[in-house]
Short mmCIF file of C-alpha atoms and ligand atoms in Angstrom, two decimals:
data_model
loop_
_atom_site.label_atom_id
_atom_site.label_comp_id
_atom_site.label_asym_id
_atom_site.label_seq_id
_atom_site.Cartn_x
_atom_site.Cartn_y
_atom_site.Cartn_z
CA MET A 91 0.04 0.00 0.00
CA VAL A 92 2.99 2.32 -0.50
CA GLY A 93 1.85 5.83 -1.22
CA GLN A 94 -1.70 5.20 -0.04
CA THR A 95 -3.07 6.42 3.24
CA LEU A 96 -4.51 3.64 5.39
CA THR A 97 -7.76 4.05 7.26
CA SER A 98 -7.09 3.56 10.99
CA VAL A 99 -9.48 1.47 13.02
CA ALA A 100 -9.47 1.27 16.81
CA ILE A 101 -11.28 -1.72 18.28
CA ILE A 102 -12.14 -1.44 21.93
CA GLY A 103 -12.27 -4.73 23.75
CA GLY A 104 -10.73 -8.20 23.25
CA GLY A 105 -13.74 -10.41 23.85
CA PRO A 106 -15.07 -12.72 21.08
CA GLY A 107 -16.51 -9.68 19.25
CA GLY A 108 -13.35 -7.57 19.34
CA LEU A 109 -11.14 -10.49 18.42
CA GLY A 110 -13.46 -11.63 15.57
CA THR A 111 -13.58 -8.11 14.25
CA ALA A 112 -9.79 -7.73 14.46
CA ILE A 113 -9.37 -10.88 12.35
CA ALA A 114 -11.89 -9.82 9.74
CA LEU A 115 -10.63 -6.23 9.47
CA SER A 116 -6.92 -7.21 9.50
CA GLN A 117 -7.52 -9.07 6.25
CA LEU A 118 -8.43 -5.75 4.52
CA PRO A 119 -5.21 -4.25 3.20
CA PHE A 120 -6.52 -0.67 3.22
CA LEU A 121 -7.05 -0.67 6.99
CA GLU A 122 -4.64 -0.28 9.87
CA VAL A 123 -6.21 -2.05 12.85
CA THR A 124 -5.34 -1.74 16.52
CA LEU A 125 -7.24 -3.49 19.38
CA TYR A 126 -7.21 -1.96 22.85
CA GLU A 127 -8.00 -4.23 25.79
CA LYS A 128 -8.32 -2.92 29.33
CA HIS A 129 -6.89 -6.05 30.96
CA SER A 130 -3.13 -6.76 31.02
CA GLU A 131 -3.67 -10.00 29.14
CA SER A 132 -6.29 -11.87 27.17
CA ARG A 133 -8.68 -13.56 29.62
CA GLU A 134 -12.09 -15.06 29.49
CA ALA A 135 -14.08 -15.52 32.64
CA GLY A 136 -16.95 -17.89 32.88
CA ALA A 137 -17.26 -21.57 32.24
CA GLY A 138 -18.68 -23.05 29.09
CA ILE A 139 -20.09 -21.50 25.98
CA SER A 140 -22.65 -22.97 23.50
CA LEU A 141 -21.76 -22.90 19.82
CA SER A 142 -24.23 -23.88 17.20
CA SER A 143 -24.30 -23.92 13.41
CA ASN A 144 -24.33 -20.07 13.28
CA ALA A 145 -21.08 -20.10 15.27
CA TRP A 146 -19.36 -22.58 12.95
CA LYS A 147 -20.35 -20.48 9.91
CA VAL A 148 -18.72 -17.34 11.20
CA LEU A 149 -15.75 -19.16 12.77
CA ASP A 150 -15.06 -20.81 9.37
CA LEU A 151 -15.18 -17.39 7.69
CA LEU A 152 -12.70 -16.07 10.28
CA GLY A 153 -10.50 -19.17 9.79
CA ALA A 154 -10.77 -19.86 13.50
CA SER A 155 -12.93 -22.95 13.81
CA LYS A 156 -10.27 -25.67 13.87
CA GLY A 157 -9.08 -25.04 17.44
CA VAL A 158 -12.60 -25.02 18.83
CA LYS A 159 -13.49 -28.31 20.42
CA GLY A 160 -16.08 -29.10 23.01
CA GLY A 161 -18.64 -31.60 24.27
CA SER A 162 -21.83 -32.59 22.48
CA LYS A 163 -24.57 -34.83 23.75
CA SER A 164 -26.91 -37.03 21.88
CA ASN A 165 -29.77 -35.82 23.98
CA THR A 166 -30.90 -32.89 26.12
CA HIS A 167 -33.23 -33.24 29.15
CA GLN A 168 -35.50 -30.80 30.78
CA ARG A 169 -36.46 -31.74 34.36
CA ASN A 170 -38.47 -30.61 37.27
CA ALA A 171 -35.72 -29.60 39.78
CA TYR A 172 -37.66 -30.79 42.81
CA THR A 173 -38.86 -34.17 41.64
CA GLY A 174 -36.32 -34.93 38.97
CA LYS A 175 -39.20 -35.78 36.57
CA ILE A 176 -38.04 -35.67 32.97
CA LEU A 177 -40.36 -33.29 31.15
CA SER A 178 -38.77 -33.28 27.80
CA VAL A 179 -36.04 -35.11 25.88
CA VAL A 180 -34.64 -33.74 22.69
CA GLU A 181 -32.52 -36.05 20.57
CA HIS A 182 -29.67 -34.61 18.56
CA PRO A 183 -28.83 -36.86 15.73
CA GLU A 184 -25.04 -37.04 15.49
CA ASN A 185 -24.89 -35.71 11.99
CA SER A 186 -27.02 -32.63 11.89
CA ALA A 187 -28.25 -31.72 8.45
CA VAL A 188 -27.19 -28.16 8.94
CA ASP A 189 -23.65 -28.68 10.03
CA GLN A 190 -22.03 -32.01 10.71
CA ARG A 191 -20.24 -30.58 13.69
CA GLY A 192 -23.58 -29.86 15.36
CA ALA A 193 -24.01 -27.84 18.53
CA ILE A 194 -21.26 -28.07 21.15
CA ARG A 195 -20.56 -26.65 24.59
CA ALA A 196 -16.93 -25.62 24.83
CA ARG A 197 -14.70 -24.17 27.50
CA ARG A 198 -14.80 -20.43 26.93
CA THR A 199 -11.05 -20.29 26.91
CA ARG A 200 -11.02 -22.60 23.80
CA LEU A 201 -12.95 -20.06 21.80
CA GLN A 202 -10.88 -17.20 23.03
CA GLN A 203 -7.60 -18.97 22.21
CA ALA A 204 -8.80 -20.06 18.78
CA LEU A 205 -9.68 -16.44 17.92
CA LEU A 206 -6.47 -15.05 19.45
CA ALA A 207 -4.43 -17.45 17.33
CA GLU A 208 -5.77 -15.78 14.18
CA VAL A 209 -5.30 -12.12 15.28
CA PRO A 210 -2.02 -10.57 14.08
CA LYS A 211 -0.10 -10.37 17.44
CA ASP A 212 1.29 -6.89 17.23
CA ILE A 213 -2.08 -5.23 16.84
CA ILE A 214 -3.33 -5.87 20.42
CA LYS A 215 -2.43 -3.31 23.04
CA TYR A 216 -3.14 -4.50 26.58
CA SER A 217 -3.72 -2.41 29.74
CA LYS A 218 -5.54 0.16 27.68
CA LYS A 219 -8.82 1.08 29.27
CA LEU A 220 -10.82 3.52 27.15
CA VAL A 221 -12.38 6.25 29.21
CA HIS A 222 -13.44 8.82 26.68
CA LEU A 223 -14.13 9.48 23.02
CA ASP A 224 -14.29 12.82 21.18
CA ASP A 225 -15.60 13.43 17.76
CA LEU A 226 -13.05 15.50 15.85
CA SER A 227 -15.24 15.78 12.81
CA ASP A 228 -13.22 15.07 9.64
CA ARG A 229 -10.05 14.38 11.69
CA GLY A 230 -11.71 11.22 13.07
CA VAL A 231 -12.14 10.23 16.71
CA ARG A 232 -9.88 10.93 19.67
CA LEU A 233 -9.62 8.07 22.18
CA THR A 234 -8.52 8.78 25.71
CA PHE A 235 -7.34 5.95 27.89
CA GLU A 236 -7.16 5.67 31.68
CA ASP A 237 -3.36 5.97 31.55
CA LYS A 238 -3.93 9.46 30.08
CA THR A 239 -2.62 8.54 26.65
CA GLU A 240 -4.53 9.51 23.51
CA VAL A 241 -4.79 8.20 19.96
CA LEU A 242 -6.69 9.25 16.88
CA ALA A 243 -8.60 6.80 14.67
CA ASP A 244 -10.74 7.19 11.58
CA ILE A 245 -13.16 4.42 12.83
CA VAL A 246 -13.85 3.09 16.30
CA VAL A 247 -15.45 -0.24 16.87
CA GLY A 248 -16.96 -0.45 20.37
CA ALA A 249 -16.59 -4.10 21.37
CA ASP A 250 -16.35 -3.39 25.06
CA GLY A 251 -19.19 -5.67 26.10
CA ILE A 252 -22.10 -5.19 28.36
CA HIS A 253 -20.11 -2.89 30.63
CA SER A 254 -19.56 -0.66 27.64
CA VAL A 255 -18.68 2.96 28.45
CA LYS A 256 -21.93 3.82 26.64
CA HIS A 257 -24.34 1.91 28.84
CA LYS A 258 -26.28 2.59 31.91
CA LEU A 259 -26.83 -0.87 33.34
CA ARG A 260 -29.45 -2.27 35.61
CA PHE A 261 -28.85 -5.27 37.87
CA THR A 262 -31.48 -7.87 36.90
CA GLY A 263 -31.30 -9.98 40.06
CA ASN A 264 -30.57 -12.98 37.79
CA THR A 265 -27.23 -14.24 38.84
CA ALA A 266 -25.23 -17.21 37.50
CA PHE A 267 -22.95 -19.34 39.70
CA ARG A 268 -20.64 -21.19 37.37
CA VAL A 269 -17.94 -23.81 37.69
CA LEU A 270 -15.99 -26.39 35.65
CA VAL A 271 -15.04 -29.50 37.63
CA PRO A 272 -13.24 -32.64 36.54
CA LYS A 273 -15.98 -34.92 35.28
CA SER A 274 -14.42 -37.84 37.17
CA ARG A 275 -15.64 -36.22 40.40
CA LEU A 276 -19.15 -37.03 39.28
CA ASN A 277 -18.59 -40.63 38.48
CA SER A 278 -21.11 -41.73 41.04
CA LEU A 279 -23.77 -39.55 39.40
CA PRO A 280 -24.25 -40.97 35.90
CA GLU A 281 -27.72 -39.45 35.63
CA ILE A 282 -26.09 -36.07 35.91
CA THR A 283 -23.24 -36.66 33.51
CA SER A 284 -24.91 -38.66 30.74
CA THR A 285 -27.01 -35.88 29.30
CA THR A 286 -27.05 -32.12 28.90
CA ALA A 287 -29.74 -31.09 31.25
CA TRP A 288 -31.71 -28.20 32.75
CA TRP A 289 -33.27 -28.77 36.14
CA TRP A 290 -35.97 -26.10 36.52
CA GLY A 291 -37.06 -24.70 39.85
CA LYS A 292 -39.21 -21.75 40.91
CA ALA A 293 -36.51 -19.31 41.78
CA GLY A 294 -33.71 -20.69 39.64
CA HIS A 295 -32.42 -23.56 37.55
CA VAL A 296 -29.36 -25.76 37.28
CA TYR A 297 -27.61 -26.57 34.00
CA PHE A 298 -25.24 -29.51 33.52
CA SER A 299 -23.09 -30.05 30.48
CA ASP A 300 -19.90 -31.49 29.08
CA VAL A 301 -17.48 -28.89 27.79
CA ASP A 302 -14.78 -31.14 26.39
CA ASP A 303 -14.50 -33.45 23.48
CA GLU A 304 -13.61 -36.66 25.25
CA THR A 305 -11.82 -38.17 22.26
CA GLU A 306 -9.10 -35.50 22.56
CA ASN A 307 -9.12 -34.99 26.31
CA ASN A 308 -8.79 -37.85 28.83
CA ASN A 309 -9.35 -35.56 31.78
CA PRO A 310 -12.51 -33.79 30.67
CA LEU A 311 -14.19 -31.04 32.60
CA PHE A 312 -17.89 -30.73 33.31
CA GLU A 313 -19.92 -27.55 33.74
CA ILE A 314 -22.38 -26.80 36.47
CA THR A 315 -24.21 -23.53 36.26
CA ILE A 316 -26.83 -22.40 38.75
CA ARG A 317 -29.01 -19.54 37.79
CA SER A 318 -30.73 -17.78 40.66
CA TYR A 319 -33.46 -15.43 39.56
CA HIS A 320 -33.95 -13.18 42.58
CA GLU A 321 -30.55 -12.25 44.02
CA PRO A 322 -30.16 -9.07 46.08
CA GLU A 323 -27.70 -6.61 44.77
CA ILE A 324 -24.45 -6.38 46.68
CA PRO A 325 -23.48 -2.79 46.18
CA GLY A 326 -19.96 -2.40 44.90
CA LYS A 327 -19.59 -6.16 44.45
CA THR A 328 -22.15 -7.40 42.00
CA VAL A 329 -21.11 -4.53 39.76
CA GLY A 330 -18.11 -6.70 38.91
CA TRP A 331 -18.17 -9.47 36.32
CA GLY A 332 -17.12 -12.59 38.07
CA ILE A 333 -16.33 -12.80 41.77
CA PRO A 334 -15.66 -15.90 43.80
CA ALA A 335 -18.62 -17.40 45.61
CA ALA A 336 -18.59 -19.50 48.82
CA ASN A 337 -19.90 -23.07 48.69
CA GLU A 338 -22.46 -22.31 51.46
CA LYS A 339 -23.97 -19.50 49.42
CA VAL A 340 -24.24 -21.57 46.27
CA ALA A 341 -25.60 -24.64 48.00
CA SER A 342 -28.29 -22.54 49.76
CA ARG A 343 -29.81 -21.80 46.31
CA VAL A 344 -30.59 -25.45 45.69
CA THR A 345 -31.55 -26.79 49.11
CA GLU A 346 -35.01 -27.94 47.96
CA PHE A 347 -33.73 -29.45 44.70
CA ASP A 348 -33.55 -33.18 43.93
CA ARG A 349 -30.84 -35.04 45.84
CA ARG A 350 -28.86 -35.70 42.63
CA VAL A 351 -28.50 -32.04 41.94
CA ARG A 352 -27.41 -31.33 45.50
CA ASP A 353 -24.90 -34.20 45.37
CA ALA A 354 -23.41 -32.78 42.15
CA VAL A 355 -23.16 -29.34 43.70
CA ASP A 356 -21.43 -30.91 46.74
CA THR A 357 -18.62 -32.13 44.52
CA VAL A 358 -17.41 -28.54 44.03
CA GLU A 359 -14.51 -27.58 46.22
CA GLU A 360 -14.34 -24.36 48.22
CA GLY A 361 -13.04 -21.50 46.09
CA GLU A 362 -14.09 -23.00 42.74
CA TRP A 363 -17.46 -21.26 42.25
CA TRP A 364 -17.65 -17.98 40.34
CA GLU A 365 -20.56 -15.69 40.62
CA PHE A 366 -21.70 -13.61 37.63
CA ALA A 367 -24.31 -10.91 38.34
CA GLY A 368 -26.69 -10.41 35.45
CA PHE A 369 -27.10 -6.98 34.03
CA ALA A 370 -29.46 -5.62 31.49
CA GLY A 371 -28.53 -2.77 29.19
CA PRO A 372 -30.68 -0.46 27.10
CA ARG A 373 -32.03 -1.51 23.70
CA LEU A 374 -30.11 1.01 21.71
CA ASP A 375 -31.85 2.73 18.85
CA HIS A 376 -28.58 3.56 17.11
CA ILE A 377 -25.59 1.28 16.91
CA THR A 378 -23.47 3.79 15.03
CA ALA A 379 -22.45 7.28 15.94
CA TRP A 380 -20.77 10.30 14.42
CA ASP A 381 -20.42 8.38 11.14
CA LYS A 382 -17.27 6.84 12.62
CA VAL A 383 -18.26 4.65 15.62
CA ALA A 384 -19.89 1.21 15.37
CA LEU A 385 -21.03 -0.79 18.38
CA ILE A 386 -20.86 -4.54 18.10
CA GLY A 387 -21.80 -7.55 20.27
CA ASP A 388 -22.85 -6.94 23.83
CA ALA A 389 -21.80 -3.26 23.54
CA SER A 390 -24.63 -2.78 21.05
CA HIS A 391 -27.16 -5.39 22.19
CA PRO A 392 -26.65 -6.55 25.77
CA LEU A 393 -28.87 -9.61 25.78
CA SER A 394 -27.71 -10.89 29.18
CA GLY A 395 -27.08 -14.40 27.93
CA ALA A 396 -30.51 -14.83 26.32
CA PHE A 397 -30.23 -17.35 23.42
CA GLY A 398 -26.79 -18.41 24.65
CA SER A 399 -25.31 -17.19 21.37
CA GLY A 400 -24.08 -13.68 22.15
CA ALA A 401 -20.45 -14.49 21.31
CA THR A 402 -21.59 -15.58 17.87
CA PHE A 403 -23.67 -12.46 17.37
CA ALA A 404 -20.65 -10.38 18.23
CA MET A 405 -18.41 -12.20 15.73
CA GLU A 406 -21.13 -11.93 13.05
CA ASP A 407 -21.28 -8.16 13.66
CA GLY A 408 -17.50 -7.85 13.07
CA TRP A 409 -17.65 -10.00 9.90
CA ILE A 410 -20.50 -7.91 8.41
CA LEU A 411 -18.71 -4.66 9.35
CA ALA A 412 -15.66 -5.91 7.46
CA ARG A 413 -17.76 -6.74 4.33
CA ALA A 414 -19.39 -3.32 4.48
CA LEU A 415 -16.06 -1.53 4.73
CA GLU A 416 -14.67 -3.62 1.90
CA LEU A 417 -17.66 -2.85 -0.34
CA THR A 418 -17.61 0.90 0.24
CA HIS A 419 -13.82 1.06 -0.16
CA PHE A 420 -13.84 -0.72 -3.51
CA THR A 421 -16.81 1.20 -4.82
CA GLY A 422 -15.34 4.56 -3.77
CA ARG A 423 -18.03 5.40 -1.21
CA PRO A 424 -17.47 7.17 2.16
CA LEU A 425 -16.81 5.32 5.36
CA SER A 426 -20.08 6.50 6.77
CA ASP A 427 -21.88 4.38 4.14
CA ALA A 428 -20.19 1.27 5.50
CA LEU A 429 -21.52 2.01 8.99
CA GLU A 430 -24.94 2.59 7.61
CA ILE A 431 -24.90 -0.72 5.75
CA PHE A 432 -23.73 -2.47 8.91
CA SER A 433 -26.58 -1.00 10.90
CA GLN A 434 -29.10 -1.70 8.13
CA ILE A 435 -28.23 -5.40 8.20
CA ARG A 436 -27.71 -6.00 11.91
CA SER A 437 -30.30 -3.79 13.64
CA PRO A 438 -33.35 -5.59 12.25
CA TYR A 439 -31.77 -8.93 13.21
CA TYR A 440 -31.37 -7.85 16.83
CA ASN A 441 -34.88 -6.38 16.79
CA ARG A 442 -36.21 -9.75 15.78
CA MET A 443 -34.54 -11.25 18.87
CA TYR A 444 -36.05 -8.68 21.20
CA GLU A 445 -39.45 -9.38 19.64
CA HIS A 446 -38.94 -13.05 20.35
CA LEU A 447 -37.97 -12.39 24.00
CA ASP A 448 -40.99 -10.12 24.49
CA LYS A 449 -43.34 -12.67 23.06
CA VAL A 450 -42.01 -15.44 25.36
CA GLN A 451 -42.14 -13.11 28.36
CA GLU A 452 -45.73 -12.18 27.56
CA LYS A 453 -46.72 -15.82 27.32
CA LEU A 454 -45.09 -16.69 30.66
CA GLN A 455 -46.70 -13.77 32.42
CA LYS A 456 -50.07 -14.85 31.13
CA VAL A 457 -49.73 -18.44 32.40
CA GLN A 458 -48.47 -17.14 35.76
CA SER A 459 -51.42 -14.81 36.12
CA GLU A 460 -53.88 -17.49 35.24
CA SER A 461 -52.56 -20.36 37.23
CA THR A 462 -50.39 -21.08 40.29
CA ASN A 463 -49.65 -24.61 39.07
CA PHE A 464 -45.90 -24.91 38.70
CA ASP A 465 -45.97 -27.84 36.33
CA GLU A 466 -48.26 -25.89 33.97
CA PHE A 467 -45.94 -22.90 34.10
CA LEU A 468 -42.96 -25.15 33.52
CA GLU A 469 -44.57 -26.75 30.52
CA THR A 470 -45.11 -23.35 28.89
CA LYS A 471 -41.58 -22.28 29.80
CA ILE A 472 -40.05 -25.38 28.30
CA ASP A 473 -42.24 -25.17 25.30
CA SER A 474 -41.13 -21.56 24.62
CA PHE A 475 -37.56 -22.42 25.42
CA LEU A 476 -37.39 -25.41 23.06
CA TYR A 477 -39.98 -25.10 20.37
CA GLU A 478 -40.47 -21.38 19.52
CA ASP A 479 -38.74 -21.04 16.28
CA LYS A 480 -35.19 -19.92 16.74
CA ASP A 481 -33.73 -21.19 13.47
CA PHE A 482 -33.17 -17.61 12.47
CA ILE A 483 -30.58 -17.59 15.21
CA TYR A 484 -28.95 -20.98 15.41
CA LYS A 485 -29.02 -21.70 11.68
CA ASN A 486 -28.05 -18.22 10.66
CA ASP A 487 -25.46 -18.33 7.90
CA ILE A 488 -23.88 -14.86 7.96
CA SER A 489 -22.26 -15.21 4.51
CA ARG A 490 -25.74 -15.79 2.99
CA VAL A 491 -27.01 -12.70 4.87
CA TRP A 492 -24.32 -10.71 3.07
CA ASP A 493 -25.12 -12.30 -0.29
CA ALA A 494 -28.77 -11.46 0.20
CA TYR A 495 -27.88 -7.83 0.95
CA LEU A 496 -25.81 -7.59 -2.24
CA GLU A 497 -28.61 -9.16 -4.27
CA GLU A 498 -31.32 -6.95 -2.82
CA ASN A 499 -29.25 -3.87 -3.41
CA GLU A 500 -28.14 -5.01 -6.83
CA VAL A 501 -24.49 -4.59 -5.98
C1 FAD B 1024 -24.63 -16.27 32.11
C2 FAD B 1024 -24.30 -16.04 30.64
C3 FAD B 1024 -24.25 -17.16 29.81
C4 FAD B 1024 -23.91 -16.95 28.44
N1 FAD B 1024 -23.80 -18.12 27.64
C5 FAD B 1024 -23.47 -17.93 26.35
C6 FAD B 1024 -23.34 -19.07 25.49
O1 FAD B 1024 -23.54 -20.20 25.87
N2 FAD B 1024 -22.99 -18.82 24.19
C7 FAD B 1024 -22.71 -17.55 23.73
O2 FAD B 1024 -22.40 -17.40 22.52
N3 FAD B 1024 -22.89 -16.47 24.51
C8 FAD B 1024 -23.20 -16.63 25.82
N4 FAD B 1024 -23.35 -15.57 26.61
C9 FAD B 1024 -23.17 -14.23 26.03
C10 FAD B 1024 -21.66 -13.94 25.72
O3 FAD B 1024 -20.87 -14.16 26.87
C11 FAD B 1024 -21.54 -12.51 25.27
O4 FAD B 1024 -22.57 -12.15 24.43
C12 FAD B 1024 -20.19 -12.30 24.54
O5 FAD B 1024 -19.11 -12.51 25.48
C13 FAD B 1024 -20.16 -10.88 23.96
O6 FAD B 1024 -18.87 -10.71 23.44
P1 FAD B 1024 -18.33 -9.25 23.30
O7 FAD B 1024 -17.00 -9.34 22.65
O8 FAD B 1024 -19.34 -8.33 22.73
O9 FAD B 1024 -18.14 -8.70 24.80
P2 FAD B 1024 -17.29 -9.33 25.99
O10 FAD B 1024 -17.07 -10.72 25.88
O11 FAD B 1024 -17.95 -8.81 27.26
O12 FAD B 1024 -15.85 -8.61 25.84
C14 FAD B 1024 -15.67 -7.26 26.12
C15 FAD B 1024 -14.18 -6.94 26.20
O13 FAD B 1024 -13.98 -5.58 26.29
C16 FAD B 1024 -13.05 -5.30 27.33
N5 FAD B 1024 -13.38 -3.94 27.82
C17 FAD B 1024 -14.49 -3.52 28.47
N6 FAD B 1024 -14.43 -2.23 28.70
C18 FAD B 1024 -13.28 -1.77 28.13
C19 FAD B 1024 -12.68 -0.44 28.02
N7 FAD B 1024 -13.31 0.60 28.56
N8 FAD B 1024 -11.51 -0.35 27.41
C20 FAD B 1024 -10.91 -1.45 26.82
N9 FAD B 1024 -11.39 -2.67 26.93
C21 FAD B 1024 -12.58 -2.86 27.55
C22 FAD B 1024 -13.30 -6.37 28.35
O14 FAD B 1024 -12.22 -6.54 29.22
C23 FAD B 1024 -13.53 -7.58 27.48
O15 FAD B 1024 -12.32 -8.20 27.14
C24 FAD B 1024 -23.70 -15.67 27.94
C25 FAD B 1024 -23.73 -14.56 28.79
C26 FAD B 1024 -24.08 -14.74 30.12
C27 FAD B 1024 -24.19 -13.49 30.97
#
């Protein structure tokens, strides 16, 4: 690119969204990409992460799918947490018609490492916490970091997650206690380890899943996540993302649950549980600003874990942004057009998710107001959870979305 001025892009945040965007944008020779991450190293808190066909599509496009391995089960159970009664069994044929790799649950670190491996190393700057942005009109954006340094960029990608500098968050009361334990610890509980399962209670549920591909790992880990729906806020504490939780506290959330659940919870050693307070952010009307800033992933649509596919949404955002920048560059259009295209494609998609969530919520509230019968409520909940059409999410093929855009717009 000798003699040509590069367009500088600053990506804020090194989560799945920021890393995916860094990969996609680094492949465009007319861009100069830098990623700023507030932590001193790449890290991923949490336990497991679900990846479906939509994830494989975008990971393939990013060239990052090969390192991502995880556990997959031939069936998924939904149970009443108190009685253990199996309310639903969904079989997952080994070779899904959509993608032979099917849905997996992987250690979060596996995804993070697979993405990191594809990011050009010298473009990540650690210990760089963004504290302020200024619009300098046609000179771009000025970024100010906590260490008082400043840089200018032509484009800023806000991939700083749900705790984005742009959000006012609200504690939802819905907290997740998460842990990965050696599966061997649960050898005496085959009913727990042989399926992926949700055990539903009134004030919370427990989720059990493999997170490792046992053909490549002979010391596999197993995930236990307890979701507690009505936690009090601990001022100054729950504002963090991931704090250790004492065994006594976690066990107290499942005291009335089936013995097998409690036994599984008892296998966790003191100091192993992590507590993740759930926050909700605003449904933003605009995911771009100043013709130079694009928000992606949780920074644009903090879904608080709904759909269990947020990391994929964030990577898809980054890939579409790259396509939009590529298109406008090679057709001689301004950068602002790229941001507009990005928003035009992604905003309606997120709106569809919100509509889905609202519809389910409405249905559940209706059942709750009409009946106090827990089994009836659970039936509706499981029905909505499993059978409301979510193919637009899990089978989304982001490259087809782009092709459709090109076709519709006769590009
Ligand atoms: C309980 C729970 C379960 C979930 N389960 C799943 C699942 O199974 N599958 C799935 O796909 N998704 C799941 N999600 C959602 C998923 O975790 C998020 O959607 C995903 O991590 C979003 O990626 P991101 O890159 O947008 O943000 P994040 O992963 O939050 O990354 C943001 C990055 O920005 C950095 N950062 C923040 N502020 C600044 C700053 N000011 N300056 C510089 N850097 C900054 C952070 O350190 C971090 O590295 C779940 C979420 C929750 C809460």
